[in-house]
GROMACS .gro file of C-alpha atoms in nm:
model
  188
    1SER     CA    1  -1.008   1.820   2.333
    2THR     CA    2  -0.764   1.553   2.217
    3ASP     CA    3  -0.417   1.647   2.097
    4PHE     CA    4  -0.405   1.423   1.790
    5ARG     CA    5  -0.057   1.545   1.696
    6ALA     CA    6   0.077   1.418   2.030
    7CYS     CA    7  -0.130   1.098   1.996
    8ALA     CA    8   0.043   1.016   1.668
    9GLN     CA    9   0.388   1.067   1.820
   10ARG     CA   10   0.298   0.853   2.122
   11ALA     CA   11   0.165   0.577   1.897
   12VAL     CA   12   0.491   0.567   1.697
   13LYS     CA   13   0.698   0.559   2.017
   14THR     CA   14   0.479   0.282   2.162
   15ASP     CA   15   0.522   0.076   1.844
   16LEU     CA   16   0.900   0.123   1.856
   17ALA     CA   17   0.909   0.011   2.219
   18GLN     CA   18   0.703  -0.298   2.139
   19LEU     CA   19   0.930  -0.381   1.846
   20GLN     CA   20   1.237  -0.306   2.060
   21VAL     CA   21   1.394  -0.087   1.790
   22ASP     CA   22   1.497   0.278   1.771
   23ALA     CA   23   1.343   0.343   1.429
   24VAL     CA   24   1.142   0.175   1.153
   25ASP     CA   25   1.141   0.214   0.777
   26LEU     CA   26   0.779   0.323   0.735
   27VAL     CA   27   0.488   0.430   0.954
   28LEU     CA   28   0.136   0.469   0.815
   29ILE     CA   29  -0.186   0.635   0.919
   30HIS     CA   30  -0.390   0.323   0.862
   31ASP     CA   31  -0.732   0.459   0.777
   32PRO     CA   32  -0.868   0.809   0.714
   33GLY     CA   33  -1.203   0.694   0.856
   34LEU     CA   34  -1.035   0.644   1.192
   35ALA     CA   35  -0.919   1.004   1.172
   36ASN     CA   36  -1.281   1.118   1.127
   37GLY     CA   37  -1.227   1.437   0.930
   38THR     CA   38  -0.973   1.662   0.768
   39ALA     CA   39  -0.875   1.852   1.085
   40ILE     CA   40  -0.796   1.531   1.273
   41SER     CA   41  -0.614   1.379   0.973
   42SER     CA   42  -0.410   1.697   0.949
   43ALA     CA   43  -0.319   1.688   1.320
   44LEU     CA   44  -0.227   1.319   1.301
   45TRP     CA   45  -0.014   1.393   0.994
   46GLU     CA   46   0.167   1.669   1.184
   47GLY     CA   47   0.255   1.410   1.449
   48MET     CA   48   0.382   1.176   1.178
   49GLN     CA   49   0.596   1.454   1.033
   50ASP     CA   50   0.734   1.513   1.385
   51ALA     CA   51   0.819   1.141   1.417
   52LEU     CA   52   1.006   1.160   1.086
   53ALA     CA   53   1.193   1.474   1.195
   54GLN     CA   54   1.290   1.299   1.520
   55GLY     CA   55   1.439   1.007   1.327
   56LEU     CA   56   1.183   0.758   1.461
   57THR     CA   57   1.098   0.649   1.106
   58ARG     CA   58   1.264   0.680   0.768
   59ALA     CA   59   0.936   0.745   0.584
   60ILE     CA   60   0.571   0.820   0.656
   61GLY     CA   61   0.263   0.733   0.459
   62VAL     CA   62  -0.107   0.667   0.459
   63SER     CA   63  -0.333   0.372   0.393
   64ASN     CA   64  -0.679   0.357   0.241
   65PHE     CA   65  -0.689   0.727   0.152
   66ASN     CA   66  -0.906   0.787  -0.155
   67ALA     CA   67  -0.832   1.066  -0.404
   68THR     CA   68  -1.031   1.332  -0.216
   69GLN     CA   69  -0.879   1.244   0.121
   70LEU     CA   70  -0.525   1.244  -0.023
   71ASP     CA   71  -0.584   1.577  -0.200
   72GLU     CA   72  -0.721   1.728   0.123
   73LEU     CA   73  -0.427   1.605   0.332
   74VAL     CA   74  -0.168   1.735   0.087
   75ALA     CA   75  -0.350   2.072   0.063
   76GLN     CA   76  -0.332   2.134   0.439
   77PRO     CA   77  -0.102   2.427   0.525
   78THR     CA   78   0.062   2.212   0.794
   79THR     CA   79   0.157   1.939   0.544
   80THR     CA   80   0.524   1.995   0.473
   81ILE     CA   81   0.599   1.636   0.375
   82VAL     CA   82   0.385   1.450   0.124
   83PRO     CA   83   0.313   1.085   0.213
   84ALA     CA   84   0.574   0.850   0.066
   85VAL     CA   85   0.317   0.571   0.024
   86ASN     CA   86  -0.058   0.521   0.003
   87GLN     CA   87  -0.144   0.156   0.069
   88ILE     CA   88  -0.466   0.066  -0.111
   89SER     CA   89  -0.669  -0.242  -0.194
   90MET     CA   90  -0.618  -0.325  -0.560
   91GLY     CA   91  -0.619  -0.636  -0.776
   92VAL     CA   92  -0.727  -0.800  -1.098
   93GLY     CA   93  -1.050  -0.935  -0.952
   94GLY     CA   94  -1.102  -0.666  -0.693
   95ALA     CA   95  -1.072  -0.293  -0.651
   96ARG     CA   96  -0.941  -0.076  -0.933
   97PRO     CA   97  -0.913   0.269  -0.772
   98GLU     CA   98  -0.833   0.478  -1.078
   99GLY     CA   99  -0.905   0.813  -0.909
  100THR     CA  100  -0.678   0.727  -0.618
  101LEU     CA  101  -0.399   0.621  -0.853
  102ALA     CA  102  -0.433   0.954  -1.036
  103ALA     CA  103  -0.412   1.144  -0.705
  104CYS     CA  104  -0.103   0.945  -0.607
  105ALA     CA  105   0.058   1.038  -0.940
  106ARG     CA  106  -0.038   1.406  -0.897
  107HIS     CA  107   0.127   1.422  -0.557
  108LYS     CA  108   0.417   1.186  -0.632
  109VAL     CA  109   0.295   0.937  -0.370
  110ALA     CA  110   0.389   0.574  -0.436
  111PRO     CA  111   0.075   0.359  -0.446
  112GLN     CA  112   0.117   0.018  -0.283
  113ALA     CA  113  -0.141  -0.259  -0.318
  114TYR     CA  114  -0.230  -0.489  -0.036
  115TRP     CA  115  -0.455  -0.783  -0.114
  116ALA     CA  116  -0.325  -0.795  -0.471
  117LEU     CA  117  -0.446  -1.155  -0.479
  118LYS     CA  118  -0.785  -1.093  -0.317
  119ASP     CA  119  -1.053  -1.201  -0.561
  120CYS     CA  120  -0.788  -1.310  -0.811
  121PRO     CA  121  -0.985  -1.528  -1.055
  122TYR     CA  122  -0.736  -1.818  -1.044
  123SER     CA  123  -0.941  -2.049  -1.266
  124ASP     CA  124  -1.043  -1.786  -1.523
  125PRO     CA  125  -0.957  -1.924  -1.870
  126THR     CA  126  -0.817  -1.592  -1.994
  127LEU     CA  127  -0.594  -1.555  -1.689
  128ARG     CA  128  -0.474  -1.914  -1.719
  129ALA     CA  129  -0.401  -1.862  -2.091
  130VAL     CA  130  -0.191  -1.554  -2.010
  131ALA     CA  131   0.001  -1.756  -1.750
  132ALA     CA  132   0.054  -2.046  -1.992
  133ALA     CA  133   0.180  -1.808  -2.261
  134HIS     CA  134   0.467  -1.712  -2.028
  135GLY     CA  135   0.580  -2.066  -1.953
  136PRO     CA  136   0.501  -2.373  -1.748
  137HIS     CA  137   0.619  -2.225  -1.420
  138VAL     CA  138   0.403  -1.912  -1.441
  139THR     CA  139   0.089  -1.929  -1.227
  140ALA     CA  140  -0.236  -1.733  -1.229
  141ALA     CA  141  -0.128  -1.576  -0.898
  142MET     CA  142   0.193  -1.453  -1.059
  143VAL     CA  143  -0.009  -1.295  -1.342
  144CYS     CA  144  -0.238  -1.120  -1.090
  145VAL     CA  145   0.062  -0.974  -0.905
  146ALA     CA  146   0.236  -0.882  -1.233
  147TRP     CA  147  -0.079  -0.699  -1.346
  148VAL     CA  148  -0.068  -0.478  -1.036
  149LEU     CA  149   0.307  -0.418  -1.082
  150GLY     CA  150   0.243  -0.343  -1.450
  151ARG     CA  151   0.015  -0.060  -1.342
  152GLY     CA  152   0.313   0.097  -1.163
  153VAL     CA  153   0.185  -0.004  -0.821
  154LEU     CA  154   0.406  -0.157  -0.554
  155VAL     CA  155   0.282  -0.480  -0.397
  156ALA     CA  156   0.280  -0.551  -0.025
  157ALA     CA  157   0.343  -0.925  -0.020
  158GLY     CA  158   0.412  -1.179   0.244
  159PRO     CA  159   0.444  -1.553   0.278
  160GLY     CA  160   0.109  -1.600   0.449
  161SER     CA  161   0.049  -1.769   0.779
  162ILE     CA  162   0.059  -2.134   0.671
  163ARG     CA  163   0.417  -2.254   0.703
  164SER     CA  164   0.377  -2.541   0.457
  165THR     CA  165   0.297  -2.300   0.171
  166ALA     CA  166   0.508  -2.000   0.274
  167ALA     CA  167   0.813  -2.085   0.060
  168ALA     CA  168   0.604  -2.154  -0.252
  169PHE     CA  169   0.404  -1.832  -0.208
  170SER     CA  170   0.723  -1.631  -0.162
  171ARG     CA  171   0.869  -1.782  -0.481
  172GLU     CA  172   0.553  -1.689  -0.670
  173ASP     CA  173   0.562  -1.332  -0.540
  174LEU     CA  174   0.926  -1.295  -0.638
  175GLY     CA  175   0.866  -1.459  -0.977
  176ALA     CA  176   0.592  -1.209  -1.050
  177THR     CA  177   0.843  -0.922  -1.031
  178ALA     CA  178   1.022  -1.060  -1.339
  179LEU     CA  179   0.700  -1.121  -1.533
  180VAL     CA  180   0.622  -0.845  -1.784
  181LEU     CA  181   0.275  -0.854  -1.934
  182THR     CA  182   0.206  -0.712  -2.280
  183ASP     CA  183  -0.032  -0.419  -2.323
  184ASP     CA  184  -0.290  -0.664  -2.459
  185GLU     CA  185  -0.250  -0.893  -2.156
  186MET     CA  186  -0.280  -0.594  -1.919
  187ALA     CA  187  -0.609  -0.498  -2.088
  188LYS     CA  188  -0.761  -0.846  -2.050
   0.00000   0.00000   0.00000
C-alpha cells in the first residue's frame, strides 16, 4: 500500500529543490479527483500539515474541491489545520460554484478563482455598458475580474504568456482591484 502522507511530503520537498528555495508561500493539493477518495485525501492532507509544521511552506490549501469534498476533508479527525485556500474555477461567463463558496465560508477557507476571465463575455452589451459607466479606461475584462472580487473571492491572475500583452493585462488586473461594482451591476 502507498504511504500517501509521505508522498505529499516528498512532493513538497521535490518542488522546493526544483525551485531552489527553502520554503514557499503556499502549497496546494491540486485536485481531489487525483486523490481518489476521502482516505487518500486525508492522508495527503496529513502530509501537507507535516510540510507546514516543518516550515517548508507558510500555508497549505486545496484546489478544485467542491463543497462535499471540502466538508469531508475538514471533518477528518486527522485534519488539524483547515485549508487556507480553495482554488476554484469561477467567472462571470463560467462556473458559479455557490455550494463551494458556502462551504468555504463555513470553514473560513479563502476561495480563490482561477480562470476568472474564462468565458468572460467581452462583447456583451450589458457588460460593456457597466464598463463604460465606470469610465473610458475600464474594460470588460476589468468588470469580469471585479465581479469575482465583489463576491469576496480572491483572483489568481497573471500576465499571460504573450510578452507583447503582458503589461497591459497586468494593468487591467490591477485596475480591477480598485473597481467597485454596485449591487445592481453585480446582479447583471
